[in-house]
PDB file of C-alpha atoms in Angstrom:
ATOM      1  CA  MET A 271      15.019 -21.626 -15.498  1.00  0.00           C
ATOM      2  CA  LYS A 272      17.012 -24.610 -16.553  1.00  0.00           C
ATOM      3  CA  HIS A 273      20.302 -22.673 -15.844  1.00  0.00           C
ATOM      4  CA  LEU A 274      19.184 -23.418 -11.693  1.00  0.00           C
ATOM      5  CA  ARG A 275      18.436 -27.041 -12.901  1.00  0.00           C
ATOM      6  CA  ILE A 276      22.337 -27.825 -14.025  1.00  0.00           C
ATOM      7  CA  PHE A 277      23.465 -25.675 -11.170  1.00  0.00           C
ATOM      8  CA  HIS A 278      21.067 -28.275  -8.851  1.00  0.00           C
ATOM      9  CA  TYR A 279      22.024 -30.941 -10.627  1.00  0.00           C
ATOM     10  CA  VAL A 280      25.798 -29.788 -10.804  1.00  0.00           C
ATOM     11  CA  ASP A 281      25.831 -29.119  -6.623  1.00  0.00           C
ATOM     12  CA  GLU A 282      23.761 -32.688  -6.160  1.00  0.00           C
ATOM     13  CA  VAL A 283      27.195 -34.302  -8.149  1.00  0.00           C
ATOM     14  CA  ALA A 284      29.646 -32.560  -5.917  1.00  0.00           C
ATOM     15  CA  ARG A 285      28.295 -33.330  -2.687  1.00  0.00           C
ATOM     16  CA  CYS A 286      27.530 -37.109  -3.687  1.00  0.00           C
ATOM     17  CA  GLY A 287      30.870 -37.225  -5.196  1.00  0.00           C
ATOM     18  CA  SER A 288      28.967 -39.505  -7.487  1.00  0.00           C
ATOM     19  CA  ILE A 289      26.883 -39.337 -10.667  1.00  0.00           C
ATOM     20  CA  ARG A 290      24.624 -42.547  -9.977  1.00  0.00           C
ATOM     21  CA  LYS A 291      24.743 -41.547  -6.548  1.00  0.00           C
ATOM     22  CA  ALA A 292      23.361 -37.348  -7.500  1.00  0.00           C
ATOM     23  CA  ALA A 293      21.197 -39.001  -9.755  1.00  0.00           C
ATOM     24  CA  GLU A 294      19.178 -41.546  -7.528  1.00  0.00           C
ATOM     25  CA  GLN A 295      19.195 -38.140  -5.080  1.00  0.00           C
ATOM     26  CA  LEU A 296      17.187 -35.735  -8.010  1.00  0.00           C
ATOM     27  CA  ASN A 297      14.881 -38.586  -9.014  1.00  0.00           C
ATOM     28  CA  VAL A 298      16.818 -38.176 -12.833  1.00  0.00           C
ATOM     29  CA  THR A 299      18.153 -41.017 -14.339  1.00  0.00           C
ATOM     30  CA  SER A 300      21.838 -41.055 -14.650  1.00  0.00           C
ATOM     31  CA  SER A 301      22.320 -40.572 -18.142  1.00  0.00           C
ATOM     32  CA  ALA A 302      20.252 -37.116 -18.288  1.00  0.00           C
ATOM     33  CA  VAL A 303      22.540 -35.710 -15.018  1.00  0.00           C
ATOM     34  CA  ASN A 304      25.754 -37.317 -17.085  1.00  0.00           C
ATOM     35  CA  ARG A 305      24.574 -35.580 -19.935  1.00  0.00           C
ATOM     36  CA  ARG A 306      24.003 -32.124 -18.761  1.00  0.00           C
ATOM     37  CA  ILE A 307      27.510 -32.238 -16.810  1.00  0.00           C
ATOM     38  CA  LEU A 308      28.922 -33.065 -20.489  1.00  0.00           C
ATOM     39  CA  ASP A 309      27.365 -29.783 -22.169  1.00  0.00           C
ATOM     40  CA  LEU A 310      27.963 -27.944 -19.605  1.00  0.00           C
ATOM     41  CA  GLU A 311      31.608 -28.572 -19.558  1.00  0.00           C
ATOM     42  CA  GLU A 312      32.002 -27.546 -23.267  1.00  0.00           C
ATOM     43  CA  GLU A 313      30.467 -24.664 -23.164  1.00  0.00           C
ATOM     44  CA  LEU A 314      32.830 -23.328 -20.247  1.00  0.00           C
ATOM     45  CA  GLY A 315      35.608 -25.172 -22.143  1.00  0.00           C
ATOM     46  CA  GLU A 316      37.116 -27.098 -19.246  1.00  0.00           C
ATOM     47  CA  PRO A 317      36.865 -30.173 -17.227  1.00  0.00           C
ATOM     48  CA  ILE A 318      34.582 -29.563 -13.893  1.00  0.00           C
ATOM     49  CA  PHE A 319      34.566 -33.409 -12.840  1.00  0.00           C
ATOM     50  CA  GLU A 320      37.535 -35.565 -12.923  1.00  0.00           C
ATOM     51  CA  ARG A 321      35.747 -39.048 -13.987  1.00  0.00           C
ATOM     52  CA  ARG A 322      37.953 -41.915 -11.159  1.00  0.00           C
ATOM     53  CA  ALA A 323      36.542 -45.647 -10.766  1.00  0.00           C
ATOM     54  CA  ARG A 324      34.999 -45.113  -7.778  1.00  0.00           C
ATOM     55  CA  GLY A 325      33.025 -41.654  -8.147  1.00  0.00           C
ATOM     56  CA  VAL A 326      34.175 -38.289  -9.914  1.00  0.00           C
ATOM     57  CA  ARG A 327      35.741 -35.542  -7.927  1.00  0.00           C
ATOM     58  CA  LEU A 328      35.699 -31.620  -9.473  1.00  0.00           C
ATOM     59  CA  THR A 329      38.732 -30.330 -10.980  1.00  0.00           C
ATOM     60  CA  ALA A 330      39.779 -26.699 -10.223  1.00  0.00           C
ATOM     61  CA  ALA A 331      37.335 -24.983 -12.578  1.00  0.00           C
ATOM     62  CA  GLY A 332      34.649 -27.262 -10.695  1.00  0.00           C
ATOM     63  CA  GLU A 333      35.383 -25.901  -7.373  1.00  0.00           C
ATOM     64  CA  VAL A 334      35.432 -22.483  -8.847  1.00  0.00           C
ATOM     65  CA  PHE A 335      32.588 -23.653 -10.107  1.00  0.00           C
ATOM     66  CA  ILE A 336      30.622 -25.006  -7.814  1.00  0.00           C
ATOM     67  CA  ASN A 337      31.561 -21.723  -5.430  1.00  0.00           C
ATOM     68  CA  PHE A 338      29.951 -19.509  -7.981  1.00  0.00           C
ATOM     69  CA  VAL A 339      27.156 -21.710  -7.571  1.00  0.00           C
ATOM     70  CA  ARG A 340      26.717 -21.830  -3.579  1.00  0.00           C
ATOM     71  CA  GLU A 341      27.157 -18.341  -2.834  1.00  0.00           C
ATOM     72  CA  HIS A 342      23.935 -17.067  -5.476  1.00  0.00           C
ATOM     73  CA  GLU A 343      22.135 -20.054  -4.329  1.00  0.00           C
ATOM     74  CA  GLY A 344      21.237 -18.264  -1.617  1.00  0.00           C
ATOM     75  CA  ASP A 345      20.488 -15.082  -4.227  1.00  0.00           C
ATOM     76  CA  VAL A 346      18.280 -17.497  -6.529  1.00  0.00           C
ATOM     77  CA  GLU A 347      16.132 -18.861  -3.072  1.00  0.00           C
ATOM     78  CA  ARG A 348      15.514 -14.763  -2.469  1.00  0.00           C
ATOM     79  CA  MET A 349      14.433 -14.303  -6.163  1.00  0.00           C
ATOM     80  CA  LYS A 350      12.079 -16.615  -5.914  1.00  0.00           C
ATOM     81  CA  SER A 351      11.078 -15.937  -2.519  1.00  0.00           C
ATOM     82  CA  GLN A 352      10.390 -12.294  -3.898  1.00  0.00           C
ATOM     83  CA  ILE A 353       8.333 -13.830  -6.636  1.00  0.00           C
ATOM     84  CA  GLU A 354       6.130 -15.413  -4.438  1.00  0.00           C
ATOM     85  CA  ASP A 355       5.834 -13.131  -2.119  1.00  0.00           C
ATOM     86  CA  LEU A 356       4.186 -10.804  -5.640  1.00  0.00           C
ATOM     87  CA  LYS A 357       1.695 -13.313  -5.900  1.00  0.00           C
ATOM     88  CA  GLY A 358       0.177 -12.860  -2.466  1.00  0.00           C
ATOM     89  CA  LEU A 359       2.382 -16.282  -1.279  1.00  0.00           C
ATOM     90  CA  ARG A 360       5.169 -17.393   1.420  1.00  0.00           C
ATOM     91  CA  ARG A 361       6.748 -20.310   0.129  1.00  0.00           C
ATOM     92  CA  GLY A 362      10.736 -21.696   0.931  1.00  0.00           C
ATOM     93  CA  THR A 363      12.467 -23.121   3.715  1.00  0.00           C
ATOM     94  CA  VAL A 364      14.559 -22.247   6.307  1.00  0.00           C
ATOM     95  CA  ARG A 365      17.623 -23.313   6.374  1.00  0.00           C
ATOM     96  CA  PHE A 366      19.077 -23.601  10.073  1.00  0.00           C
ATOM     97  CA  ALA A 367      21.973 -24.449  12.062  1.00  0.00           C
ATOM     98  CA  CYS A 368      20.917 -24.959  15.938  1.00  0.00           C
ATOM     99  CA  SER A 369      22.632 -25.740  19.608  1.00  0.00           C
ATOM    100  CA  GLN A 370      21.130 -28.910  20.939  1.00  0.00           C
ATOM    101  CA  ALA A 371      20.162 -26.039  23.636  1.00  0.00           C
ATOM    102  CA  LEU A 372      18.116 -24.399  21.090  1.00  0.00           C
ATOM    103  CA  ALA A 373      16.706 -27.465  20.281  1.00  0.00           C
ATOM    104  CA  HIS A 374      14.439 -28.902  22.642  1.00  0.00           C
ATOM    105  CA  ASP A 375      11.916 -25.705  23.437  1.00  0.00           C
ATOM    106  CA  PHE A 376      13.227 -22.340  22.108  1.00  0.00           C
ATOM    107  CA  LEU A 377      13.367 -23.109  18.876  1.00  0.00           C
ATOM    108  CA  PRO A 378      10.223 -25.271  18.182  1.00  0.00           C
ATOM    109  CA  ARG A 379       8.002 -22.835  20.062  1.00  0.00           C
ATOM    110  CA  GLU A 380       9.782 -19.857  17.021  1.00  0.00           C
ATOM    111  CA  VAL A 381       9.267 -22.670  14.864  1.00  0.00           C
ATOM    112  CA  ALA A 382       5.797 -23.207  14.580  1.00  0.00           C
ATOM    113  CA  ALA A 383       4.744 -19.444  15.928  1.00  0.00           C
ATOM    114  CA  PHE A 384       6.001 -18.464  12.323  1.00  0.00           C
ATOM    115  CA  ARG A 385       4.704 -21.251  10.603  1.00  0.00           C
ATOM    116  CA  LYS A 386       1.056 -20.101  12.153  1.00  0.00           C
ATOM    117  CA  GLN A 387       1.629 -16.785   9.873  1.00  0.00           C
ATOM    118  CA  TYR A 388       3.532 -18.307   6.937  1.00  0.00           C
ATOM    119  CA  ALA A 389       1.863 -21.739   6.302  1.00  0.00           C
ATOM    120  CA  SER A 390       3.896 -22.419   3.488  1.00  0.00           C
ATOM    121  CA  VAL A 391       7.487 -22.274   4.846  1.00  0.00           C
ATOM    122  CA  SER A 392       8.682 -25.585   5.643  1.00  0.00           C
ATOM    123  CA  PHE A 393      12.440 -25.218   7.658  1.00  0.00           C
ATOM    124  CA  ASP A 394      15.358 -28.062   7.419  1.00  0.00           C
ATOM    125  CA  VAL A 395      16.858 -27.491  10.418  1.00  0.00           C
ATOM    126  CA  LYS A 396      20.686 -28.976  11.834  1.00  0.00           C
ATOM    127  CA  VAL A 397      20.600 -29.937  15.493  1.00  0.00           C
ATOM    128  CA  LEU A 398      24.692 -29.413  15.790  1.00  0.00           C
ATOM    129  CA  ASP A 399      27.322 -28.477  17.729  1.00  0.00           C
ATOM    130  CA  HIS A 400      28.860 -24.922  17.364  1.00  0.00           C
ATOM    131  CA  GLU A 401      31.674 -25.888  15.515  1.00  0.00           C
ATOM    132  CA  ARG A 402      29.835 -28.411  13.182  1.00  0.00           C
ATOM    133  CA  ALA A 403      27.393 -25.898  13.078  1.00  0.00           C
ATOM    134  CA  VAL A 404      29.904 -23.049  11.416  1.00  0.00           C
ATOM    135  CA  ALA A 405      30.778 -25.226   9.551  1.00  0.00           C
ATOM    136  CA  ALA A 406      27.617 -25.512   7.730  1.00  0.00           C
ATOM    137  CA  LEU A 407      27.378 -22.092   7.332  1.00  0.00           C
ATOM    138  CA  ALA A 408      30.799 -21.641   5.750  1.00  0.00           C
ATOM    139  CA  ALA A 409      29.996 -24.948   3.621  1.00  0.00           C
ATOM    140  CA  TYR A 410      26.048 -22.578   2.430  1.00  0.00           C
ATOM    141  CA  ASP A 411      24.478 -26.320   3.713  1.00  0.00           C
ATOM    142  CA  VAL A 412      22.493 -23.824   5.514  1.00  0.00           C
ATOM    143  CA  ASP A 413      21.649 -20.319   5.418  1.00  0.00           C
ATOM    144  CA  LEU A 414      21.176 -19.151   9.509  1.00  0.00           C
ATOM    145  CA  LEU A 415      22.774 -20.216  12.634  1.00  0.00           C
ATOM    146  CA  LEU A 416      21.864 -19.651  16.012  1.00  0.00           C
ATOM    147  CA  VAL A 417      24.575 -21.309  18.718  1.00  0.00           C
ATOM    148  CA  PHE A 418      26.515 -20.610  21.483  1.00  0.00           C
ATOM    149  CA  ARG A 419      30.341 -19.738  21.824  1.00  0.00           C
ATOM    150  CA  PRO A 420      30.518 -20.358  18.203  1.00  0.00           C
ATOM    151  CA  PRO A 421      34.429 -20.493  17.160  1.00  0.00           C
ATOM    152  CA  TYR A 422      35.931 -17.846  14.620  1.00  0.00           C
ATOM    153  CA  LEU A 423      35.302 -17.693  11.063  1.00  0.00           C
ATOM    154  CA  ALA A 424      35.842 -14.622   9.356  1.00  0.00           C
ATOM    155  CA  ASN A 425      32.790 -13.841   7.481  1.00  0.00           C
ATOM    156  CA  LEU A 426      30.686 -14.266  10.493  1.00  0.00           C
ATOM    157  CA  GLN A 427      28.560 -11.641  10.424  1.00  0.00           C
ATOM    158  CA  PRO A 428      26.469 -11.471  13.734  1.00  0.00           C
ATOM    159  CA  LEU A 429      22.487 -10.123  13.492  1.00  0.00           C
ATOM    160  CA  MET A 430      21.948 -10.673  17.326  1.00  0.00           C
ATOM    161  CA  THR A 431      23.905 -11.677  20.549  1.00  0.00           C
ATOM    162  CA  LEU A 432      22.755 -12.428  23.824  1.00  0.00           C
ATOM    163  CA  GLU A 433      25.504 -12.730  26.859  1.00  0.00           C
ATOM    164  CA  GLN A 434      23.821 -16.834  28.096  1.00  0.00           C
ATOM    165  CA  ARG A 435      25.523 -17.937  31.651  1.00  0.00           C
ATOM    166  CA  LEU A 436      25.464 -21.470  32.437  1.00  0.00           C
ATOM    167  CA  VAL A 437      23.819 -22.958  35.555  1.00  0.00           C
ATOM    168  CA  ALA A 438      22.924 -25.892  36.804  1.00  0.00           C
ATOM    169  CA  ILE A 439      19.877 -28.950  36.506  1.00  0.00           C
ATOM    170  CA  MET A 440      18.974 -31.153  39.219  1.00  0.00           C
ATOM    171  CA  HIS A 441      15.601 -32.710  40.325  1.00  0.00           C
ATOM    172  CA  GLU A 442      14.142 -31.216  42.720  1.00  0.00           C
ATOM    173  CA  ARG A 443      14.536 -33.934  45.957  1.00  0.00           C
ATOM    174  CA  HIS A 444      18.961 -33.270  45.363  1.00  0.00           C
ATOM    175  CA  PRO A 445      20.510 -31.502  48.512  1.00  0.00           C
ATOM    176  CA  LEU A 446      21.809 -29.809  46.334  1.00  0.00           C
ATOM    177  CA  ALA A 447      18.400 -27.909  44.978  1.00  0.00           C
ATOM    178  CA  GLU A 448      17.789 -26.163  48.563  1.00  0.00           C
ATOM    179  CA  LYS A 449      20.299 -23.365  47.724  1.00  0.00           C
ATOM    180  CA  LYS A 450      19.649 -20.590  45.295  1.00  0.00           C
ATOM    181  CA  THR A 451      23.214 -20.182  44.168  1.00  0.00           C
ATOM    182  CA  LEU A 452      25.996 -22.764  43.621  1.00  0.00           C
ATOM    183  CA  ARG A 453      29.676 -22.253  43.670  1.00  0.00           C
ATOM    184  CA  LEU A 454      31.108 -25.099  41.247  1.00  0.00           C
ATOM    185  CA  ARG A 455      32.870 -26.691  44.137  1.00  0.00           C
ATOM    186  CA  ASP A 456      29.377 -27.779  45.407  1.00  0.00           C
ATOM    187  CA  CYS A 457      29.242 -29.782  42.345  1.00  0.00           C
ATOM    188  CA  LEU A 458      32.125 -31.410  42.834  1.00  0.00           C
ATOM    189  CA  ARG A 459      31.141 -33.616  45.750  1.00  0.00           C
ATOM    190  CA  TYR A 460      28.043 -35.178  43.646  1.00  0.00           C
ATOM    191  CA  PRO A 461      28.609 -37.416  40.064  1.00  0.00           C
ATOM    192  CA  VAL A 462      27.708 -35.213  37.633  1.00  0.00           C
ATOM    193  CA  ALA A 463      26.773 -35.839  33.591  1.00  0.00           C
ATOM    194  CA  LEU A 464      28.275 -33.321  31.266  1.00  0.00           C
ATOM    195  CA  PRO A 465      27.828 -33.198  27.242  1.00  0.00           C
ATOM    196  CA  GLU A 466      30.517 -34.111  25.243  1.00  0.00           C
ATOM    197  CA  ARG A 467      33.742 -32.101  24.785  1.00  0.00           C
ATOM    198  CA  GLY A 468      32.951 -30.258  21.536  1.00  0.00           C
ATOM    199  CA  PHE A 469      30.421 -28.309  22.991  1.00  0.00           C
ATOM    200  CA  GLY A 470      30.664 -24.717  24.172  1.00  0.00           C
ATOM    201  CA  GLY A 471      29.123 -24.799  27.557  1.00  0.00           C
ATOM    202  CA  ARG A 472      32.027 -28.172  28.680  1.00  0.00           C
ATOM    203  CA  GLN A 473      33.996 -26.247  27.338  1.00  0.00           C
ATOM    204  CA  LEU A 474      33.130 -23.257  30.324  1.00  0.00           C
ATOM    205  CA  LEU A 475      33.423 -26.176  32.817  1.00  0.00           C
ATOM    206  CA  ASP A 476      36.609 -27.996  31.455  1.00  0.00           C
ATOM    207  CA  GLU A 477      38.307 -23.776  31.867  1.00  0.00           C
ATOM    208  CA  PHE A 478      37.099 -23.505  35.246  1.00  0.00           C
ATOM    209  CA  CYS A 479      38.996 -27.132  35.937  1.00  0.00           C
ATOM    210  CA  ALA A 480      41.979 -26.303  34.660  1.00  0.00           C
ATOM    211  CA  ARG A 481      42.379 -22.700  36.162  1.00  0.00           C
ATOM    212  CA  SER A 482      41.225 -24.082  39.848  1.00  0.00           C
ATOM    213  CA  GLY A 483      42.896 -28.053  39.573  1.00  0.00           C
ATOM    214  CA  LEU A 484      39.422 -28.986  40.374  1.00  0.00           C
ATOM    215  CA  ARG A 485      37.846 -32.036  39.080  1.00  0.00           C
ATOM    216  CA  PHE A 486      34.331 -33.141  38.586  1.00  0.00           C
ATOM    217  CA  GLN A 487      33.197 -36.657  39.438  1.00  0.00           C
ATOM    218  CA  ILE A 488      31.879 -37.636  36.354  1.00  0.00           C
ATOM    219  CA  ALA A 489      28.941 -40.230  35.795  1.00  0.00           C
ATOM    220  CA  ALA A 490      28.334 -39.682  32.157  1.00  0.00           C
ATOM    221  CA  GLU A 491      28.842 -37.786  29.165  1.00  0.00           C
ATOM    222  CA  SER A 492      27.077 -38.015  26.564  1.00  0.00           C
ATOM    223  CA  ASN A 493      26.832 -35.702  23.203  1.00  0.00           C
ATOM    224  CA  SER A 494      22.741 -35.518  23.623  1.00  0.00           C
ATOM    225  CA  PHE A 495      21.249 -32.516  25.557  1.00  0.00           C
ATOM    226  CA  GLU A 496      18.092 -34.954  25.536  1.00  0.00           C
ATOM    227  CA  PHE A 497      19.484 -38.149  26.982  1.00  0.00           C
ATOM    228  CA  LEU A 498      20.879 -35.339  29.821  1.00  0.00           C
ATOM    229  CA  ARG A 499      18.381 -33.932  30.892  1.00  0.00           C
ATOM    230  CA  SER A 500      16.101 -37.427  31.721  1.00  0.00           C
ATOM    231  CA  LEU A 501      19.237 -39.026  32.859  1.00  0.00           C
ATOM    232  CA  ILE A 502      18.873 -36.807  35.867  1.00  0.00           C
ATOM    233  CA  GLY A 503      15.321 -37.004  36.505  1.00  0.00           C
ATOM    234  CA  HIS A 504      16.492 -41.026  37.282  1.00  0.00           C
ATOM    235  CA  GLY A 505      19.165 -40.060  40.087  1.00  0.00           C
ATOM    236  CA  ASP A 506      21.416 -37.842  42.245  1.00  0.00           C
ATOM    237  CA  LEU A 507      23.088 -36.314  38.743  1.00  0.00           C
ATOM    238  CA  ILE A 508      23.631 -32.580  38.382  1.00  0.00           C
ATOM    239  CA  THR A 509      24.012 -31.496  34.229  1.00  0.00           C
ATOM    240  CA  PHE A 510      24.833 -27.869  33.255  1.00  0.00           C
ATOM    241  CA  GLN A 511      23.592 -25.914  30.494  1.00  0.00           C
ATOM    242  CA  ILE A 512      22.363 -22.019  29.157  1.00  0.00           C
ATOM    243  CA  GLN A 513      19.844 -20.518  30.642  1.00  0.00           C
ATOM    244  CA  ILE A 514      17.856 -20.160  27.600  1.00  0.00           C
ATOM    245  CA  GLY A 515      18.238 -24.199  27.393  1.00  0.00           C
ATOM    246  CA  ALA A 516      17.125 -25.077  30.987  1.00  0.00           C
ATOM    247  CA  PRO A 517      13.637 -26.072  31.981  1.00  0.00           C
ATOM    248  CA  ALA A 518      10.905 -24.168  33.203  1.00  0.00           C
ATOM    249  CA  GLU A 519       9.566 -23.090  36.635  1.00  0.00           C
ATOM    250  CA  ASN A 520       7.633 -25.789  37.914  1.00  0.00           C
ATOM    251  CA  ASP A 521       8.928 -28.380  35.281  1.00  0.00           C
ATOM    252  CA  LYS A 522       6.936 -31.449  35.552  1.00  0.00           C
ATOM    253  CA  PHE A 523       9.163 -34.093  35.656  1.00  0.00           C
ATOM    254  CA  GLY A 524      11.120 -32.408  39.157  1.00  0.00           C
ATOM    255  CA  MET A 525      13.341 -30.361  36.737  1.00  0.00           C
ATOM    256  CA  VAL A 526      15.456 -27.584  39.267  1.00  0.00           C
ATOM    257  CA  THR A 527      17.327 -25.037  37.754  1.00  0.00           C
ATOM    258  CA  ARG A 528      20.286 -23.042  40.128  1.00  0.00           C
ATOM    259  CA  ASP A 529      22.329 -20.080  39.098  1.00  0.00           C
ATOM    260  CA  ILE A 530      26.427 -20.704  39.401  1.00  0.00           C
ATOM    261  CA  ASP A 531      27.884 -18.148  41.194  1.00  0.00           C
ATOM    262  CA  ASP A 532      29.331 -15.445  38.700  1.00  0.00           C
ATOM    263  CA  ARG A 533      32.940 -15.721  40.169  1.00  0.00           C
ATOM    264  CA  ASP A 534      33.459 -19.541  38.616  1.00  0.00           C
ATOM    265  CA  LEU A 535      31.855 -19.209  35.391  1.00  0.00           C
ATOM    266  CA  PRO A 536      31.919 -16.034  32.667  1.00  0.00           C
ATOM    267  CA  THR A 537      29.689 -14.927  30.515  1.00  0.00           C
ATOM    268  CA  ALA A 538      29.363 -16.493  26.870  1.00  0.00           C
ATOM    269  CA  ASN A 539      27.895 -15.233  23.400  1.00  0.00           C
ATOM    270  CA  LEU A 540      24.844 -17.111  22.069  1.00  0.00           C
ATOM    271  CA  VAL A 541      25.499 -15.748  18.513  1.00  0.00           C
ATOM    272  CA  LEU A 542      22.237 -15.443  15.797  1.00  0.00           C
ATOM    273  CA  GLY A 543      24.262 -15.150  12.532  1.00  0.00           C
ATOM    274  CA  GLN A 544      24.915 -14.768   8.557  1.00  0.00           C
ATOM    275  CA  LEU A 545      27.840 -15.213   6.311  1.00  0.00           C
ATOM    276  CA  ARG A 546      28.839 -11.349   5.739  1.00  0.00           C
ATOM    277  CA  GLY A 547      27.171  -9.903   2.592  1.00  0.00           C
ATOM    278  CA  ARG A 548      24.917 -13.101   1.565  1.00  0.00           C
ATOM    279  CA  ASN A 549      21.333 -12.272   0.662  1.00  0.00           C
ATOM    280  CA  LEU A 550      19.273 -14.133   2.804  1.00  0.00           C
ATOM    281  CA  PRO A 551      15.844 -15.702   1.292  1.00  0.00           C
ATOM    282  CA  VAL A 552      13.173 -13.867   1.870  1.00  0.00           C
ATOM    283  CA  PRO A 553      11.435 -16.085   4.644  1.00  0.00           C
ATOM    284  CA  THR A 554      14.783 -17.195   6.537  1.00  0.00           C
ATOM    285  CA  ALA A 555      14.922 -12.922   6.557  1.00  0.00           C
ATOM    286  CA  VAL A 556      11.925 -13.264   7.925  1.00  0.00           C
ATOM    287  CA  PHE A 557      11.980 -14.792  10.516  1.00  0.00           C
ATOM    288  CA  ALA A 558      15.997 -13.914  12.058  1.00  0.00           C
ATOM    289  CA  ASP A 559      13.730 -11.023  12.514  1.00  0.00           C
ATOM    290  CA  ARG A 560      11.511 -12.560  14.301  1.00  0.00           C
ATOM    291  CA  LEU A 561      14.190 -14.771  16.131  1.00  0.00           C
ATOM    292  CA  ALA A 562      16.498 -11.080  17.276  1.00  0.00           C
ATOM    293  CA  ARG A 563      12.979  -9.928  18.654  1.00  0.00           C
ATOM    294  CA  SER A 564      12.499 -13.238  20.873  1.00  0.00           C
ATOM    295  CA  LEU A 565      16.388 -12.903  21.945  1.00  0.00           C
ATOM    296  CA  GLU A 566      16.363  -9.377  23.142  1.00  0.00           C
ATOM    297  CA  ALA A 567      13.107 -10.698  24.836  1.00  0.00           C
ATOM    298  CA  ALA A 568      14.221 -12.960  26.521  1.00  0.00           C
ATOM    299  CA  ARG A 569      17.500 -10.420  27.399  1.00  0.00           C
ATOM    300  CA  ALA A 570      15.159  -8.665  29.352  1.00  0.00           C
ATOM    301  CA  LYS A 571      13.685 -11.454  31.052  1.00  0.00           C
ATOM    302  CA  ILE A 572      16.855 -12.826  31.999  1.00  0.00           C
ATOM    303  CA  GLY A 573      18.759  -9.575  32.764  1.00  0.00           C
ATOM    304  CA  VAL A 574      21.592  -9.700  30.983  1.00  0.00           C
TER     305      VAL A 574
END
């Protein structure tokens, strides 16, 4: 499969913008990478890289070639996985992007359960905000995503959607913990810790503020949900999370979850998706099926 190796070389050089840096990543010599690229350019009759003083850049022909390589990368992995299946093996890598809300409990639980059955399958998981996750999918950096409120992408194919509400999270000692359901106006009297504006949940809250003319007392902002969750355990702050990422009942750190009144915030979709028309590698397709079943079970549990 020598042509697969040169595809991999070209892809790495394009990502690094340098033959030397790509060679370091590939653990081969720069001359070996350069020689293969020169052979390929001679075969194509066109240069695919423009050599510059500080590295290389794809030419127009190179852009066409690299798009072809990345579009068919999933097909190659699928073919290799199917061949391994014939040997009774389950090898391969599931390349996946998810929202932070899934990274604390839901996704680790799903990955661990999957690996009990398919121990030879590895995972490459990127925890990203919804815009960067969709960009990673479009760039073929991942094969699958599970994100809240993804931005529009023409060739995003949803495999499963799950409506999600925002809930308030606070320590059990917080004055609002006595209530079962909150109006967002209730939360305005207390300092809050919010995710940065790039996150889907924060955007829902900002839209509420724009409609109502009200403002939160923002004590802290962070791009880390783990930090926000830990922060509220040490004070009187409130944070917000989608249902699937909320702490379980009887949380050992004293965190409690309270519903937000439906009149204040609309629901939005958590989307499991892939690029339209792309054949997923076998392990990824099987994992996607598992996630879809788990999301369906979550739908029944929360009643949406």
